[in-house]
Tab-separated table of N, CA and C in Angstrom:
chain	number	residue	atom	x	y	z
A	1030	MET	N	126.910	90.935	111.830
A	1030	MET	CA	125.848	90.324	112.324
A	1030	MET	C	124.680	90.068	110.808
A	1031	ALA	N	124.904	88.820	110.654
A	1031	ALA	CA	123.947	87.813	109.085
A	1031	ALA	C	122.445	88.975	109.157
A	1032	PRO	N	122.258	89.570	108.422
A	1032	PRO	CA	120.512	89.819	108.209
A	1032	PRO	C	119.680	88.713	108.387
A	1033	PRO	N	118.256	89.276	108.956
A	1033	PRO	CA	117.273	87.631	109.106
A	1033	PRO	C	117.079	86.627	107.877
A	1034	PRO	N	116.885	85.619	107.648
A	1034	PRO	CA	116.755	85.051	106.599
A	1034	PRO	C	115.103	85.497	105.837
A	1035	ASP	N	114.915	85.562	104.603
A	1035	ASP	CA	113.863	85.728	103.777
A	1035	ASP	C	113.389	84.740	103.089
A	1036	SER	N	112.571	84.684	102.060
A	1036	SER	CA	111.923	83.863	101.244
A	1036	SER	C	112.840	82.869	100.067
A	1037	VAL	N	113.812	83.721	99.881
A	1037	VAL	CA	114.537	83.193	99.125
A	1037	VAL	C	115.562	81.969	99.661
A	1038	ASP	N	115.715	82.440	100.938
A	1038	ASP	CA	116.514	81.732	101.704
A	1038	ASP	C	116.159	80.513	101.861
A	1039	GLU	N	114.786	80.620	101.751
A	1039	GLU	CA	114.231	79.169	102.235
A	1039	GLU	C	114.275	78.363	100.969
A	1040	MET	N	113.812	78.617	99.965
A	1040	MET	CA	114.238	78.105	98.576
A	1040	MET	C	115.743	77.445	98.641
A	1041	ILE	N	116.518	78.348	98.956
A	1041	ILE	CA	117.906	77.875	98.667
A	1041	ILE	C	118.125	76.797	99.483
A	1042	ALA	N	118.036	76.993	101.048
A	1042	ALA	CA	117.650	75.784	101.768
A	1042	ALA	C	116.844	74.581	101.438
A	1043	ALA	N	116.040	74.796	100.772
A	1043	ALA	CA	115.631	73.299	100.397
A	1043	ALA	C	116.120	72.822	98.957
A	1044	TRP	N	116.939	73.548	98.183
A	1044	TRP	CA	117.731	72.668	97.034
A	1044	TRP	C	118.997	72.476	97.795
A	1045	GLN	N	119.633	73.469	98.805
A	1045	GLN	CA	120.821	72.892	99.244
A	1045	GLN	C	120.868	71.174	100.043
A	1046	ARG	N	119.469	71.211	100.427
A	1046	ARG	CA	119.317	69.816	100.947
A	1046	ARG	C	119.158	68.737	99.445
A	1047	GLU	N	118.433	68.831	98.672
A	1047	GLU	CA	118.168	68.274	97.343
A	1047	GLU	C	119.559	68.459	96.369
A	1048	ARG	N	120.295	69.326	96.670
A	1048	ARG	CA	121.561	69.222	95.486
A	1048	ARG	C	122.748	69.743	96.499
A	1049	PRO	N	122.834	69.273	97.245
A	1049	PRO	CA	124.301	69.583	97.890
A	1049	PRO	C	125.651	70.164	97.310
A	1050	ASP	N	125.638	69.472	96.175
A	1050	ASP	CA	126.979	69.353	95.336
A	1050	ASP	C	126.562	70.719	94.243
A	1051	LEU	N	125.489	71.536	94.866
A	1051	LEU	CA	125.678	73.164	93.709
A	1051	LEU	C	126.151	74.206	94.601
A	1052	ASP	N	126.835	74.954	93.867
A	1052	ASP	CA	126.836	76.305	94.598
A	1052	ASP	C	125.676	77.181	94.262
A	1053	LEU	N	125.320	77.403	95.206
A	1053	LEU	CA	123.501	78.190	94.853
A	1053	LEU	C	123.892	79.741	95.053
A	1054	ALA	N	124.846	80.247	95.169
A	1054	ALA	CA	124.861	81.857	95.581
A	1054	ALA	C	124.141	82.490	94.209
A	1055	ALA	N	124.761	82.280	93.586
A	1055	ALA	CA	124.007	82.953	92.252
A	1055	ALA	C	122.621	83.011	92.115
A	1056	MET	N	122.060	81.749	92.246
A	1056	MET	CA	120.605	81.518	92.488
A	1056	MET	C	119.996	82.519	93.672
A	1057	GLY	N	120.719	82.550	94.542
A	1057	GLY	CA	120.165	83.745	95.469
A	1057	GLY	C	120.074	85.099	95.010
A	1058	THR	N	120.957	85.411	94.438
A	1058	THR	CA	121.094	86.744	94.393
A	1058	THR	C	120.056	86.817	93.179
A	1059	ILE	N	120.211	85.914	91.904
A	1059	ILE	CA	118.971	86.206	90.981
A	1059	ILE	C	117.794	86.038	91.493
A	1060	GLY	N	117.476	85.146	92.315
A	1060	GLY	CA	115.828	84.940	93.314
A	1060	GLY	C	115.553	86.263	94.120
A	1061	ARG	N	116.357	87.374	94.655
A	1061	ARG	CA	116.393	88.336	95.229
A	1061	ARG	C	115.984	89.169	94.311
A	1062	LEU	N	116.686	89.439	92.794
A	1062	LEU	CA	116.258	90.386	92.131
A	1062	LEU	C	115.080	90.097	91.840
A	1063	GLY	N	114.632	88.736	91.243
A	1063	GLY	CA	113.171	88.427	90.645
A	1063	GLY	C	112.223	88.653	91.603
A	1064	ARG	N	112.643	88.514	93.038
A	1064	ARG	CA	111.438	88.704	93.782
A	1064	ARG	C	111.126	90.500	94.243
A	1065	LEU	N	112.146	91.192	93.860
A	1065	LEU	CA	112.080	92.442	94.086
A	1065	LEU	C	111.545	93.145	93.052
A	1066	HIS	N	111.686	92.486	92.067
A	1066	HIS	CA	111.065	92.675	90.583
A	1066	HIS	C	109.679	92.733	90.701
A	1067	ALA	N	109.428	91.650	91.003
A	1067	ALA	CA	107.941	91.169	90.914
A	1067	ALA	C	106.938	91.970	91.873
A	1068	ILE	N	107.489	92.265	92.922
A	1068	ILE	CA	107.114	93.102	94.164
A	1068	ILE	C	106.927	94.634	94.006
A	1069	GLY	N	107.901	95.004	93.624
A	1069	GLY	CA	108.178	96.339	93.367
A	1069	GLY	C	107.293	96.882	91.715
A	1070	GLY	N	107.251	95.598	91.021
A	1070	GLY	CA	106.346	95.670	89.801
A	1070	GLY	C	105.203	95.875	90.205
A	1071	ARG	N	104.507	95.095	91.263
A	1071	ARG	CA	103.186	95.224	91.369
A	1071	ARG	C	102.698	96.548	91.976
A	1072	ARG	N	103.671	97.056	93.167
A	1072	ARG	CA	103.653	98.797	93.773
A	1072	ARG	C	103.576	99.567	92.495
A	1073	ILE	N	104.371	99.733	91.482
A	1073	ILE	CA	104.465	100.593	90.460
A	1073	ILE	C	103.378	100.518	89.825
A	1074	GLU	N	102.875	99.175	89.269
A	1074	GLU	CA	101.631	99.122	88.730
A	1074	GLU	C	100.245	99.785	89.254
A	1075	GLU	N	100.333	99.510	90.637
A	1075	GLU	CA	99.285	100.032	91.638
A	1075	GLU	C	99.146	101.602	91.492
A	1076	GLY	N	100.134	102.059	91.511
A	1076	GLY	CA	100.514	103.750	91.274
A	1076	GLY	C	100.100	104.294	89.824
A	1077	MET	N	100.429	103.554	88.798
A	1077	MET	CA	100.372	104.095	87.587
A	1077	MET	C	98.667	103.976	87.393
A	1078	ALA	N	98.004	102.756	88.166
A	1078	ALA	CA	96.793	102.573	88.055
A	1078	ALA	C	95.655	103.825	88.612
A	1079	THR	N	96.176	104.712	89.440
A	1079	THR	CA	96.262	105.929	90.330
A	1079	THR	C	96.069	107.151	89.191
A	1080	HIS	N	96.389	106.604	88.004
A	1080	HIS	CA	96.249	107.888	87.168
A	1080	HIS	C	95.817	107.537	85.916
A	1081	GLY	N	95.474	106.033	85.947
A	1081	GLY	CA	94.479	105.631	84.763
A	1081	GLY	C	95.225	104.821	83.507
A	1082	LEU	N	96.296	104.749	84.099
A	1082	LEU	CA	97.364	104.377	83.376
A	1082	LEU	C	98.125	103.104	83.576
A	1083	SER	N	98.138	102.372	82.642
A	1083	SER	CA	99.264	100.642	82.740
A	1083	SER	C	100.527	101.549	82.707
A	1084	VAL	N	101.464	100.393	83.288
A	1084	VAL	CA	102.753	100.835	83.172
A	1084	VAL	C	103.333	100.854	81.491
A	1085	ALA	N	102.773	99.795	81.075
A	1085	ALA	CA	103.026	100.183	79.292
A	1085	ALA	C	102.809	101.546	78.838
A	1086	ASP	N	101.378	101.941	79.100
A	1086	ASP	CA	101.072	103.237	78.676
A	1086	ASP	C	101.866	104.558	79.540
A	1087	PHE	N	102.484	104.092	80.611
A	1087	PHE	CA	103.079	105.435	81.002
A	1087	PHE	C	104.599	105.346	80.571
A	1088	ASP	N	105.184	103.909	80.023
A	1088	ASP	CA	106.198	104.044	79.161
A	1088	ASP	C	106.151	104.688	77.997
A	1089	VAL	N	105.015	104.751	77.006
A	1089	VAL	CA	105.326	105.620	76.268
A	1089	VAL	C	105.116	107.360	76.160
A	1090	LEU	N	104.526	107.292	77.114
A	1090	LEU	CA	104.269	108.924	77.599
A	1090	LEU	C	105.391	109.236	78.250
A	1091	ALA	N	106.354	108.302	79.034
A	1091	ALA	CA	107.143	108.699	79.757
A	1091	ALA	C	108.641	109.431	78.362
A	1092	ALA	N	108.446	108.383	77.418
A	1092	ALA	CA	109.358	108.462	76.453
A	1092	ALA	C	109.067	109.783	75.529
A	1093	LEU	N	108.046	110.124	75.391
A	1093	LEU	CA	107.840	111.445	74.836
A	1093	LEU	C	107.928	112.793	75.472
A	1094	ARG	N	108.029	112.396	76.613
A	1094	ARG	CA	107.882	113.340	78.078
A	1094	ARG	C	109.624	113.650	77.967
A	1095	ARG	N	110.596	112.871	78.187
A	1095	ARG	CA	111.343	112.947	78.382
A	1095	ARG	C	112.354	113.539	76.907
A	1096	SER	N	111.443	113.655	75.727
A	1096	SER	CA	112.636	113.729	74.785
A	1096	SER	C	112.898	115.211	74.153
A	1097	GLY	N	112.039	115.572	75.544
A	1097	GLY	CA	112.215	117.299	75.334
A	1097	GLY	C	110.917	117.797	74.356
A	1098	ALA	N	110.644	119.305	74.796
A	1098	ALA	CA	109.508	119.952	73.379
A	1098	ALA	C	110.203	119.858	71.798
A	1099	PRO	N	109.677	119.944	71.244
A	1099	PRO	CA	107.893	119.660	71.360
A	1099	PRO	C	107.668	118.650	71.782
A	1100	HIS	N	108.039	117.220	72.370
A	1100	HIS	CA	107.547	116.310	73.196
A	1100	HIS	C	106.964	114.996	72.080
A	1101	GLU	N	107.431	115.169	70.799
A	1101	GLU	CA	107.280	114.117	69.598
A	1101	GLU	C	108.243	113.340	69.190
A	1102	LEU	N	107.787	112.198	68.817
A	1102	LEU	CA	108.684	110.938	68.137
A	1102	LEU	C	108.247	110.235	66.867
A	1103	THR	N	108.909	109.748	66.423
A	1103	THR	CA	108.470	108.692	65.570
A	1103	THR	C	107.742	107.101	65.778
A	1104	PRO	N	106.855	106.874	65.436
A	1104	PRO	CA	106.620	105.572	66.250
A	1104	PRO	C	107.883	104.334	66.210
A	1105	THR	N	108.663	104.795	65.059
A	1105	THR	CA	110.130	103.656	65.316
A	1105	THR	C	111.030	103.908	66.247
A	1106	ASP	N	110.824	105.522	66.416
A	1106	ASP	CA	111.853	105.592	67.428
A	1106	ASP	C	111.361	105.435	68.888
A	1107	LEU	N	110.453	105.600	69.065
A	1107	LEU	CA	109.602	104.736	70.502
A	1107	LEU	C	109.778	103.166	70.565
A	1108	SER	N	109.660	102.782	69.199
A	1108	SER	CA	109.672	101.276	69.553
A	1108	SER	C	110.992	101.092	70.229
A	1109	ARG	N	112.216	101.856	69.454
A	1109	ARG	CA	113.556	100.819	69.336
A	1109	ARG	C	113.571	101.872	70.894
A	1110	THR	N	113.646	102.995	71.329
A	1110	THR	CA	113.682	103.400	72.869
A	1110	THR	C	113.008	102.018	74.172
A	1111	LEU	N	111.402	101.782	73.592
A	1111	LEU	CA	110.985	100.861	74.449
A	1111	LEU	C	111.039	99.657	74.364
A	1112	MET	N	112.009	98.863	73.376
A	1112	MET	CA	112.396	98.010	72.251
A	1112	MET	C	110.978	96.962	72.534
A	1113	LEU	N	110.328	97.263	71.847
A	1113	LEU	CA	108.818	96.811	71.274
A	1113	LEU	C	108.737	96.572	69.583
A	1114	SER	N	107.988	95.893	69.563
A	1114	SER	CA	107.931	95.497	67.876
A	1114	SER	C	107.294	96.442	67.320
A	1115	PRO	N	107.202	97.002	66.276
A	1115	PRO	CA	106.174	97.949	65.803
A	1115	PRO	C	104.418	97.565	66.097
A	1116	ALA	N	104.372	95.954	66.010
A	1116	ALA	CA	102.791	95.864	66.157
A	1116	ALA	C	102.524	96.221	67.709
A	1117	GLY	N	102.908	96.100	68.891
A	1117	GLY	CA	103.439	96.324	69.977
A	1117	GLY	C	103.075	97.738	70.277
A	1118	MET	N	103.909	98.454	69.509
A	1118	MET	CA	103.715	100.100	69.685
A	1118	MET	C	102.605	100.754	69.126
A	1119	THR	N	102.121	100.231	67.777
A	1119	THR	CA	100.862	100.613	67.174
A	1119	THR	C	99.690	100.266	68.185
A	1120	SER	N	99.329	99.174	68.788
A	1120	SER	CA	98.517	99.121	69.983
A	1120	SER	C	98.427	99.961	70.943
A	1121	ARG	N	99.801	100.205	71.603
A	1121	ARG	CA	99.630	101.293	72.480
A	1121	ARG	C	99.335	102.501	72.003
A	1122	LEU	N	99.571	103.119	71.228
A	1122	LEU	CA	99.405	104.359	70.013
A	1122	LEU	C	98.189	104.685	70.062
A	1123	ASP	N	97.105	103.495	69.538
A	1123	ASP	CA	96.145	103.338	69.749
A	1123	ASP	C	95.301	103.389	70.793
A	1124	ARG	N	95.473	102.965	71.526
A	1124	ARG	CA	95.226	103.309	73.261
A	1124	ARG	C	95.088	104.805	73.593
A	1125	LEU	N	96.362	104.817	73.417
A	1125	LEU	CA	96.510	106.312	74.029
A	1125	LEU	C	96.324	107.326	73.588
A	1126	GLU	N	95.948	107.378	71.822
A	1126	GLU	CA	95.217	108.411	71.061
A	1126	GLU	C	93.869	107.862	71.488
A	1127	ARG	N	92.935	107.216	71.560
A	1127	ARG	CA	91.979	107.292	72.380
A	1127	ARG	C	91.245	107.615	73.812
A	1128	ALA	N	92.403	107.673	74.513
A	1128	ALA	CA	92.209	108.460	75.558
A	1128	ALA	C	92.743	109.534	75.569
A	1129	GLY	N	93.221	110.450	74.413
A	1129	GLY	CA	93.620	111.819	74.421
A	1129	GLY	C	95.037	112.370	74.628
A	1130	LEU	N	95.662	110.943	75.088
A	1130	LEU	CA	97.029	111.640	75.617
A	1130	LEU	C	97.968	111.788	74.836
A	1131	VAL	N	97.874	111.292	73.376
A	1131	VAL	CA	98.997	111.533	72.440
A	1131	VAL	C	97.880	111.710	71.120
A	1132	GLU	N	98.836	112.404	70.403
A	1132	GLU	CA	98.155	112.737	68.890
A	1132	GLU	C	99.385	111.829	67.768
A	1133	ARG	N	98.732	111.810	66.692
A	1133	ARG	CA	99.369	111.266	65.603
A	1133	ARG	C	99.559	112.355	64.092
A	1134	ARG	N	100.744	112.903	63.679
A	1134	ARG	CA	100.231	113.739	62.793
A	1134	ARG	C	101.312	113.361	61.652
A	1135	MET	N	100.875	114.002	60.277
A	1135	MET	CA	102.298	113.602	59.417
A	1135	MET	C	103.299	114.439	59.699
A	1136	ALA	N	104.432	113.655	59.437
A	1136	ALA	CA	105.910	114.823	59.550
A	1136	ALA	C	105.927	115.556	58.501
A	1137	PRO	N	106.263	116.714	58.756
A	1137	PRO	CA	106.521	117.869	57.586
A	1137	PRO	C	107.317	117.569	56.751
A	1138	GLY	N	106.962	117.376	55.492
A	1138	GLY	CA	108.166	117.306	54.345
A	1138	GLY	C	108.553	116.008	53.903
A	1139	ASP	N	107.519	115.133	54.745
A	1139	ASP	CA	107.727	113.356	54.624
A	1139	ASP	C	106.217	112.764	54.889
A	1140	ARG	N	105.734	112.444	53.645
A	1140	ARG	CA	104.325	112.142	53.605
A	1140	ARG	C	104.179	110.548	54.424
A	1141	ARG	N	105.602	110.098	54.294
A	1141	ARG	CA	105.699	108.345	54.666
A	1141	ARG	C	105.972	108.463	56.075
A	1142	SER	N	106.300	109.320	57.073
A	1142	SER	CA	106.599	109.414	58.048
A	1142	SER	C	105.018	110.040	59.109
A	1143	VAL	N	105.269	109.430	60.048
A	1143	VAL	CA	104.172	109.884	61.036
A	1143	VAL	C	105.040	110.403	62.571
A	1144	LEU	N	104.615	111.103	62.983
A	1144	LEU	CA	104.772	111.764	64.815
A	1144	LEU	C	103.730	111.359	65.517
A	1145	VAL	N	104.535	111.031	66.624
A	1145	VAL	CA	103.622	111.040	67.505
A	1145	VAL	C	103.844	112.088	68.409
A	1146	ARG	N	102.681	112.881	69.367
A	1146	ARG	CA	103.075	113.944	69.934
A	1146	ARG	C	102.617	113.858	71.589
A	1147	LEU	N	102.764	114.291	72.538
A	1147	LEU	CA	101.944	114.576	73.968
A	1147	LEU	C	100.570	115.642	73.421
A	1148	THR	N	99.526	115.370	73.958
A	1148	THR	CA	98.554	116.397	74.071
A	1148	THR	C	98.631	117.193	75.520
A	1149	GLU	N	98.176	118.352	75.960
A	1149	GLU	CA	97.847	118.562	76.443
A	1149	GLU	C	97.700	117.819	78.006
A	1150	ALA	N	96.783	117.145	77.745
A	1150	ALA	CA	96.342	116.150	78.670
A	1150	ALA	C	97.672	115.054	78.723
A	1151	GLY	N	97.979	114.509	77.838
A	1151	GLY	CA	98.870	113.756	78.148
A	1151	GLY	C	100.321	114.393	78.606
A	1152	PHE	N	100.868	115.366	78.625
A	1152	PHE	CA	101.612	115.979	79.221
A	1152	PHE	C	101.390	116.229	80.958
A	1153	ALA	N	99.993	116.516	81.111
A	1153	ALA	CA	99.768	116.636	82.594
A	1153	ALA	C	99.471	115.343	83.015
A	1154	THR	N	99.313	114.485	82.437
A	1154	THR	CA	99.143	113.031	83.023
A	1154	THR	C	100.229	112.432	83.370
A	1155	VAL	N	101.535	112.598	82.303
A	1155	VAL	CA	102.608	112.247	82.852
A	1155	VAL	C	103.337	112.630	83.871
A	1156	ASP	N	103.449	114.061	83.523
A	1156	ASP	CA	104.182	114.758	84.809
A	1156	ASP	C	103.343	114.400	86.145
A	1157	GLU	N	102.083	114.202	86.481
A	1157	GLU	CA	101.429	113.885	87.673
A	1157	GLU	C	102.112	112.525	87.829
A	1158	ALA	N	101.832	111.378	86.979
A	1158	ALA	CA	102.361	110.350	86.814
A	1158	ALA	C	103.773	110.302	87.330
A	1159	VAL	N	104.486	110.705	86.849
A	1159	VAL	CA	106.002	110.541	87.252
A	1159	VAL	C	106.435	110.951	88.533
A	1160	THR	N	105.605	112.204	89.011
A	1160	THR	CA	105.855	112.717	90.586
A	1160	THR	C	105.552	111.553	91.355
A	1161	GLY	N	104.440	110.563	91.224
A	1161	GLY	CA	103.876	109.329	92.096
A	1161	GLY	C	105.044	108.258	91.707
A	1162	HIS	N	105.301	108.316	90.518
A	1162	HIS	CA	106.352	107.060	90.275
A	1162	HIS	C	107.286	107.116	91.308
A	1163	VAL	N	108.124	108.373	91.629
A	1163	VAL	CA	109.144	108.710	92.100
A	1163	VAL	C	109.145	108.457	93.414
A	1164	ALA	N	108.170	108.760	93.719
A	1164	ALA	CA	107.886	108.683	95.244
A	1164	ALA	C	107.331	107.482	95.544
A	1165	ARG	N	107.040	106.693	94.698
A	1165	ARG	CA	106.446	104.798	95.029
A	1165	ARG	C	108.518	104.331	95.106
A	1166	GLU	N	108.887	104.611	93.997
A	1166	GLU	CA	110.329	103.790	93.860
A	1166	GLU	C	111.176	104.307	95.507
A	1167	GLU	N	110.818	105.679	95.844
A	1167	GLU	CA	111.368	105.784	96.915
A	1167	GLU	C	110.910	105.042	98.207
A	1168	GLU	N	109.433	104.828	98.065
A	1168	GLU	CA	109.028	103.815	99.424
A	1168	GLU	C	109.884	102.592	98.937
A	1169	ILE	N	110.101	102.136	97.538
A	1169	ILE	CA	110.682	100.541	97.565
A	1169	ILE	C	111.382	100.530	98.351
A	1170	LEU	N	112.512	101.673	98.120
A	1170	LEU	CA	114.233	101.006	98.494
A	1170	LEU	C	113.953	102.306	100.062
A	1171	ASP	N	113.049	102.153	100.450
A	1171	ASP	CA	113.257	102.887	101.951
A	1171	ASP	C	113.877	102.517	103.127
A	1172	GLY	N	114.038	100.807	102.724
A	1172	GLY	CA	114.502	100.057	104.079
A	1172	GLY	C	116.434	99.943	103.573
A	1173	LEU	N	117.109	101.170	102.822
A	1173	LEU	CA	118.001	101.111	102.973
A	1173	LEU	C	118.668	102.224	102.949
A	1174	SER	N	119.860	102.645	103.268
A	1174	SER	CA	120.586	103.694	104.125
A	1174	SER	C	120.845	104.514	102.601
A	1175	ALA	N	121.261	105.676	102.559
A	1175	ALA	CA	121.873	106.486	101.527
A	1175	ALA	C	122.703	105.654	100.885
A	1176	ARG	N	123.955	105.639	101.895
A	1176	ARG	CA	125.261	104.962	101.443
A	1176	ARG	C	124.990	103.282	100.723
A	1177	GLU	N	123.920	102.264	101.672
A	1177	GLU	CA	123.386	101.413	100.841
A	1177	GLU	C	122.788	100.957	99.478
A	1178	ARG	N	122.479	102.484	99.338
A	1178	ARG	CA	121.484	102.702	97.902
A	1178	ARG	C	122.473	102.863	96.970
A	1179	ALA	N	123.498	103.725	97.340
A	1179	ALA	CA	124.525	104.182	96.530
A	1179	ALA	C	125.517	102.911	95.879
A	1180	GLN	N	125.604	102.271	97.161
A	1180	GLN	CA	126.289	100.915	96.660
A	1180	GLN	C	125.837	99.351	95.874
A	1181	LEU	N	124.306	99.782	96.241
A	1181	LEU	CA	123.486	98.780	95.097
A	1181	LEU	C	123.745	99.491	93.621
A	1182	ASP	N	123.504	100.680	94.048
A	1182	ASP	CA	123.602	101.345	92.549
A	1182	ASP	C	124.555	100.962	91.561
A	1183	ALA	N	125.624	101.250	92.476
A	1183	ALA	CA	126.904	101.097	91.639
A	1183	ALA	C	127.618	99.382	91.353
A	1184	LEU	N	127.011	98.541	91.715
A	1184	LEU	CA	127.033	97.037	91.951
A	1184	LEU	C	126.216	96.584	90.971
A	1185	LEU	N	125.017	97.180	90.511
A	1185	LEU	CA	123.793	97.029	89.640
A	1185	LEU	C	124.092	97.477	88.482
A	1186	ARG	N	124.883	98.877	88.056
A	1186	ARG	CA	125.491	99.304	87.068
A	1186	ARG	C	126.800	98.378	86.361
A	1187	LYS	N	127.515	97.904	87.175
A	1187	LYS	CA	128.666	97.553	86.996
A	1187	LYS	C	128.000	95.723	86.240
A	1188	LEU	N	127.035	95.018	86.749
A	1188	LEU	CA	126.351	93.836	86.384
A	1188	LEU	C	125.845	94.229	85.310
A	1189	LEU	N	125.079	95.356	84.979
A	1189	LEU	CA	124.173	95.919	83.621
A	1189	LEU	C	125.258	95.894	82.781
A	1190	ARG	N	126.610	96.643	82.885
A	1190	ARG	CA	127.187	97.033	82.165
A	1190	ARG	C	127.789	95.923	80.955
A	1191	ALA	N	128.093	94.939	82.063
A	1191	ALA	CA	128.890	93.861	81.461
A	1191	ALA	C	127.777	92.899	81.295
A	1192	LEU	N	126.665	92.801	81.413
A	1192	LEU	CA	125.269	91.741	80.316
A	1192	LEU	C	125.245	92.961	79.251
A	1193	GLU	N	124.970	94.166	79.267
A	1193	GLU	CA	124.279	94.772	78.013
A	1193	GLU	C	124.778	94.493	77.107
A	1194	PRO	N	124.666	94.670	75.477
A	1194	PRO	CA	125.468	94.778	74.418
A	1194	PRO	C	125.850	95.772	74.112
């Protein structure tokens, strides 16, 4: 039994009327991934806002937290990890430093290098935020069984491996 139609099915049907010569299966898949990203992204943003964070702020704090003790990285390492320009990273770090969530310090033995470290407040904030984040992600995927989630994850992993450099 086919699942009931969704909003992407309506868009595909309109295109099929206008361009019956095209195979639109890929458009449906990519369209659904895009809609899921948009809807899920909004829900994740709402969750981060309850912790006074943007998703961009959370990404920086999470990268530092995942790095393990002493929870510090160079701005260059953070930029590379988050695929951000140095200028974009600087503005995020400025904002997080003003909020007291990270601190910058000179790297020992290299006066040209700076390290960014989570403060105690930053550590507590990111730990609380990631707990809520994981719960929100569970809610987003709640419509799938454990088996379906495993299948989806395997397929997305395969596709990602094929597309990543």
